[in-house]
Amino acid sequence: LLPQGRLIGGGRLRIFGFQIYDAKLWAEPGFRVDNFATQTLALELSYLRGFDNQAVAERSIAEMRRSGPVSAALAEDWTAAMRGGWPNVKRGDRGGGVHRPGVGAAFWMNGKPLGEIRDAEFARRFFGIWLSPDTSEPGLRNALLAGAGN
């Protein structure tokens, strides 16, 4: 995904004691946490339980709204784009996305490409779910950024 990339960090998301997924963050040399939205990076998720793609899309929109308002129309467009490109996930599935600054995000599941969402604002908000200071999971953010060095 990132030929020059290196593993920055990783951690496990747990909600109310339920193990949801293991996450890993990969980035190119010179990665800066304070400016993640302008850099190429990859987030990998290894699912520890299954989820319907509609539930994943709706939760993603809710988390994206932590970084600022998202209009109902835009939320509907982004939800449709996620649902149209993402399958339901099962325990053991491994997927993720690559942030392409100024372009959008490309997604994959179990080694197969799922497609792209060519919207830079979507990509910034989506990866901000994990990397923004406004994340709902600061412990996971800290674990993902453990090796960033800045």
PDB file of C-alpha atoms in Angstrom:
ATOM      1  CA  LEU A   1       0.000   0.000   0.000  1.00  0.00           C
ATOM      2  CA  LEU A   2       2.807   2.385   0.884  1.00  0.00           C
ATOM      3  CA  PRO A   3       6.097   1.225  -0.651  1.00  0.00           C
ATOM      4  CA  GLN A   4       8.122   3.615   1.540  1.00  0.00           C
ATOM      5  CA  GLY A   5       5.771   3.278   4.501  1.00  0.00           C
ATOM      6  CA  ARG A   6       6.592   2.170   8.002  1.00  0.00           C
ATOM      7  CA  LEU A   7       4.429   1.009  10.863  1.00  0.00           C
ATOM      8  CA  ILE A   8       3.737   3.968  13.163  1.00  0.00           C
ATOM      9  CA  GLY A   9       1.658   2.151  15.767  1.00  0.00           C
ATOM     10  CA  GLY A  10      -1.289  -0.052  16.527  1.00  0.00           C
ATOM     11  CA  GLY A  11      -3.916  -0.832  19.102  1.00  0.00           C
ATOM     12  CA  ARG A  12      -7.219  -2.535  19.839  1.00  0.00           C
ATOM     13  CA  LEU A  13     -10.607  -0.849  19.910  1.00  0.00           C
ATOM     14  CA  ARG A  14     -12.791  -2.021  22.779  1.00  0.00           C
ATOM     15  CA  ILE A  15     -16.256  -0.620  23.451  1.00  0.00           C
ATOM     16  CA  PHE A  16     -18.024  -1.526  26.693  1.00  0.00           C
ATOM     17  CA  GLY A  17     -15.654  -4.486  27.038  1.00  0.00           C
ATOM     18  CA  PHE A  18     -16.365  -5.816  23.533  1.00  0.00           C
ATOM     19  CA  GLN A  19     -13.328  -6.251  21.304  1.00  0.00           C
ATOM     20  CA  ILE A  20     -14.120  -4.590  17.960  1.00  0.00           C
ATOM     21  CA  TYR A  21     -10.928  -4.556  15.858  1.00  0.00           C
ATOM     22  CA  ASP A  22      -7.167  -4.256  15.895  1.00  0.00           C
ATOM     23  CA  ALA A  23      -5.861  -1.201  14.042  1.00  0.00           C
ATOM     24  CA  LYS A  24      -2.461  -0.365  12.557  1.00  0.00           C
ATOM     25  CA  LEU A  25      -1.272   2.932  11.108  1.00  0.00           C
ATOM     26  CA  TRP A  26       1.309   3.028   8.333  1.00  0.00           C
ATOM     27  CA  ALA A  27       2.893   6.235   7.020  1.00  0.00           C
ATOM     28  CA  GLU A  28       5.755   7.450   4.886  1.00  0.00           C
ATOM     29  CA  PRO A  29       8.965   8.915   6.338  1.00  0.00           C
ATOM     30  CA  GLY A  30       8.483  12.378   7.780  1.00  0.00           C
ATOM     31  CA  PHE A  31       4.929  11.699   8.974  1.00  0.00           C
ATOM     32  CA  ARG A  32       3.649  14.513  11.189  1.00  0.00           C
ATOM     33  CA  VAL A  33       0.685  13.952  13.451  1.00  0.00           C
ATOM     34  CA  ASP A  34      -0.315  17.612  13.464  1.00  0.00           C
ATOM     35  CA  ASN A  35      -0.653  17.605   9.691  1.00  0.00           C
ATOM     36  CA  PHE A  36      -1.964  14.095   8.933  1.00  0.00           C
ATOM     37  CA  ALA A  37      -4.554  15.347   6.415  1.00  0.00           C
ATOM     38  CA  THR A  38      -1.819  16.439   3.987  1.00  0.00           C
ATOM     39  CA  GLN A  39       0.066  13.139   4.049  1.00  0.00           C
ATOM     40  CA  THR A  40      -0.260   9.741   2.479  1.00  0.00           C
ATOM     41  CA  LEU A  41      -0.997   7.103   5.109  1.00  0.00           C
ATOM     42  CA  ALA A  42      -2.752   3.763   5.458  1.00  0.00           C
ATOM     43  CA  LEU A  43      -4.983   2.441   8.189  1.00  0.00           C
ATOM     44  CA  GLU A  44      -5.446  -1.318   8.526  1.00  0.00           C
ATOM     45  CA  LEU A  45      -8.266  -2.893  10.541  1.00  0.00           C
ATOM     46  CA  SER A  46      -8.459  -6.564  11.551  1.00  0.00           C
ATOM     47  CA  TYR A  47     -12.037  -7.217  12.628  1.00  0.00           C
ATOM     48  CA  LEU A  48     -12.710  -9.201  15.788  1.00  0.00           C
ATOM     49  CA  ARG A  49     -16.474  -9.339  15.168  1.00  0.00           C
ATOM     50  CA  GLY A  50     -18.862  -8.892  12.249  1.00  0.00           C
ATOM     51  CA  PHE A  51     -20.752  -5.748  11.240  1.00  0.00           C
ATOM     52  CA  ASP A  52     -23.329  -4.771   8.644  1.00  0.00           C
ATOM     53  CA  ASN A  53     -21.974  -2.195   6.173  1.00  0.00           C
ATOM     54  CA  GLN A  54     -24.894   0.157   6.942  1.00  0.00           C
ATOM     55  CA  ALA A  55     -23.955   0.159  10.634  1.00  0.00           C
ATOM     56  CA  VAL A  56     -20.299   0.827   9.772  1.00  0.00           C
ATOM     57  CA  ALA A  57     -21.250   3.717   7.464  1.00  0.00           C
ATOM     58  CA  GLU A  58     -23.605   5.283  10.020  1.00  0.00           C
ATOM     59  CA  ARG A  59     -21.040   5.004  12.820  1.00  0.00           C
ATOM     60  CA  SER A  60     -18.407   6.516  10.526  1.00  0.00           C
ATOM     61  CA  ILE A  61     -20.619   9.542   9.843  1.00  0.00           C
ATOM     62  CA  ALA A  62     -21.319   9.979  13.561  1.00  0.00           C
ATOM     63  CA  GLU A  63     -17.581   9.904  14.287  1.00  0.00           C
ATOM     64  CA  MET A  64     -16.806  12.286  11.391  1.00  0.00           C
ATOM     65  CA  ARG A  65     -19.206  14.804  12.901  1.00  0.00           C
ATOM     66  CA  ARG A  66     -16.931  15.032  15.962  1.00  0.00           C
ATOM     67  CA  SER A  67     -14.570  17.139  13.805  1.00  0.00           C
ATOM     68  CA  GLY A  68     -17.325  19.531  12.750  1.00  0.00           C
ATOM     69  CA  PRO A  69     -20.780  19.695  11.214  1.00  0.00           C
ATOM     70  CA  VAL A  70     -21.699  17.495   8.267  1.00  0.00           C
ATOM     71  CA  SER A  71     -24.892  18.494   6.471  1.00  0.00           C
ATOM     72  CA  ALA A  72     -27.666  15.940   6.111  1.00  0.00           C
ATOM     73  CA  ALA A  73     -27.219  15.925   2.328  1.00  0.00           C
ATOM     74  CA  LEU A  74     -23.476  15.347   2.559  1.00  0.00           C
ATOM     75  CA  ALA A  75     -23.935  12.661   5.217  1.00  0.00           C
ATOM     76  CA  GLU A  76     -26.392  10.913   2.901  1.00  0.00           C
ATOM     77  CA  ASP A  77     -23.936  11.076  -0.026  1.00  0.00           C
ATOM     78  CA  TRP A  78     -21.035   9.801   2.072  1.00  0.00           C
ATOM     79  CA  THR A  79     -23.150   7.023   3.603  1.00  0.00           C
ATOM     80  CA  ALA A  80     -24.243   5.892   0.138  1.00  0.00           C
ATOM     81  CA  ALA A  81     -20.652   5.939  -1.107  1.00  0.00           C
ATOM     82  CA  MET A  82     -19.456   3.831   1.828  1.00  0.00           C
ATOM     83  CA  ARG A  83     -22.329   1.363   1.578  1.00  0.00           C
ATOM     84  CA  GLY A  84     -21.883   1.071  -2.189  1.00  0.00           C
ATOM     85  CA  GLY A  85     -18.215   0.205  -1.920  1.00  0.00           C
ATOM     86  CA  TRP A  86     -17.915  -1.718   1.322  1.00  0.00           C
ATOM     87  CA  PRO A  87     -19.132  -5.227   2.083  1.00  0.00           C
ATOM     88  CA  ASN A  88     -20.462  -6.424   5.405  1.00  0.00           C
ATOM     89  CA  VAL A  89     -17.492  -7.473   7.542  1.00  0.00           C
ATOM     90  CA  LYS A  90     -17.016 -10.778   9.313  1.00  0.00           C
ATOM     91  CA  ARG A  91     -14.797 -11.727  12.210  1.00  0.00           C
ATOM     92  CA  GLY A  92     -11.324 -12.297  10.775  1.00  0.00           C
ATOM     93  CA  ASP A  93     -11.721  -9.899   7.835  1.00  0.00           C
ATOM     94  CA  ARG A  94      -8.821  -7.520   7.275  1.00  0.00           C
ATOM     95  CA  GLY A  95      -9.397  -4.245   5.495  1.00  0.00           C
ATOM     96  CA  GLY A  96      -8.379  -0.680   5.386  1.00  0.00           C
ATOM     97  CA  GLY A  97      -7.863   2.488   3.497  1.00  0.00           C
ATOM     98  CA  VAL A  98      -5.183   4.702   2.048  1.00  0.00           C
ATOM     99  CA  HIS A  99      -5.446   8.457   2.480  1.00  0.00           C
ATOM    100  CA  ARG A 100      -4.578  10.207  -0.781  1.00  0.00           C
ATOM    101  CA  PRO A 101      -4.150  13.895   0.108  1.00  0.00           C
ATOM    102  CA  GLY A 102      -6.140  16.262  -2.060  1.00  0.00           C
ATOM    103  CA  VAL A 103      -7.802  13.330  -3.841  1.00  0.00           C
ATOM    104  CA  GLY A 104      -9.688  11.084  -1.433  1.00  0.00           C
ATOM    105  CA  ALA A 105      -9.334   7.566  -0.104  1.00  0.00           C
ATOM    106  CA  ALA A 106      -8.881   4.110  -1.609  1.00  0.00           C
ATOM    107  CA  PHE A 107     -10.206   1.076   0.267  1.00  0.00           C
ATOM    108  CA  TRP A 108      -9.482  -2.663   0.300  1.00  0.00           C
ATOM    109  CA  MET A 109     -10.745  -5.778   2.066  1.00  0.00           C
ATOM    110  CA  ASN A 110      -8.951  -9.115   2.426  1.00  0.00           C
ATOM    111  CA  GLY A 111      -6.341  -8.115  -0.140  1.00  0.00           C
ATOM    112  CA  LYS A 112      -8.846  -7.007  -2.793  1.00  0.00           C
ATOM    113  CA  PRO A 113      -9.491  -3.405  -3.836  1.00  0.00           C
ATOM    114  CA  LEU A 114     -12.959  -2.071  -3.016  1.00  0.00           C
ATOM    115  CA  GLY A 115     -12.673   1.237  -4.842  1.00  0.00           C
ATOM    116  CA  GLU A 116     -12.205   4.884  -4.044  1.00  0.00           C
ATOM    117  CA  ILE A 117     -14.139   7.783  -2.652  1.00  0.00           C
ATOM    118  CA  ARG A 118     -12.719  10.750  -4.530  1.00  0.00           C
ATOM    119  CA  ASP A 119     -13.488  13.481  -2.040  1.00  0.00           C
ATOM    120  CA  ALA A 120     -10.627  15.067  -0.107  1.00  0.00           C
ATOM    121  CA  GLU A 121     -12.908  16.347   2.667  1.00  0.00           C
ATOM    122  CA  PHE A 122     -14.407  12.880   3.131  1.00  0.00           C
ATOM    123  CA  ALA A 123     -10.889  11.415   3.389  1.00  0.00           C
ATOM    124  CA  ARG A 124      -9.758  14.019   5.932  1.00  0.00           C
ATOM    125  CA  ARG A 125     -12.817  13.423   8.085  1.00  0.00           C
ATOM    126  CA  PHE A 126     -12.716   9.642   7.678  1.00  0.00           C
ATOM    127  CA  PHE A 127      -9.084   9.239   8.776  1.00  0.00           C
ATOM    128  CA  GLY A 128      -9.727  11.863  11.449  1.00  0.00           C
ATOM    129  CA  ILE A 129     -11.986   9.287  13.127  1.00  0.00           C
ATOM    130  CA  TRP A 130      -8.735   7.760  14.398  1.00  0.00           C
ATOM    131  CA  LEU A 131      -6.187  10.575  14.040  1.00  0.00           C
ATOM    132  CA  SER A 132      -7.982  13.810  14.923  1.00  0.00           C
ATOM    133  CA  PRO A 133      -7.556  15.218  18.424  1.00  0.00           C
ATOM    134  CA  ASP A 134     -11.393  15.163  18.481  1.00  0.00           C
ATOM    135  CA  THR A 135     -11.536  11.355  18.244  1.00  0.00           C
ATOM    136  CA  SER A 136     -13.885   9.503  20.567  1.00  0.00           C
ATOM    137  CA  GLU A 137     -11.067   7.023  21.280  1.00  0.00           C
ATOM    138  CA  PRO A 138      -8.013   8.988  22.456  1.00  0.00           C
ATOM    139  CA  GLY A 139      -6.341   5.851  23.849  1.00  0.00           C
ATOM    140  CA  LEU A 140      -6.453   4.151  20.452  1.00  0.00           C
ATOM    141  CA  ARG A 141      -5.240   7.362  18.786  1.00  0.00           C
ATOM    142  CA  ASN A 142      -2.253   7.450  21.146  1.00  0.00           C
ATOM    143  CA  ALA A 143      -1.454   3.791  20.388  1.00  0.00           C
ATOM    144  CA  LEU A 144      -1.691   4.374  16.620  1.00  0.00           C
ATOM    145  CA  LEU A 145       0.615   7.386  16.875  1.00  0.00           C
ATOM    146  CA  ALA A 146       3.063   5.831  19.353  1.00  0.00           C
ATOM    147  CA  GLY A 147       5.927   5.667  16.869  1.00  0.00           C
ATOM    148  CA  ALA A 148       5.301   9.006  15.160  1.00  0.00           C
ATOM    149  CA  GLY A 149       7.999  10.793  17.130  1.00  0.00           C
ATOM    150  CA  ASN A 150       6.277  14.205  17.002  1.00  0.00           C
TER     151      ASN A 150
END
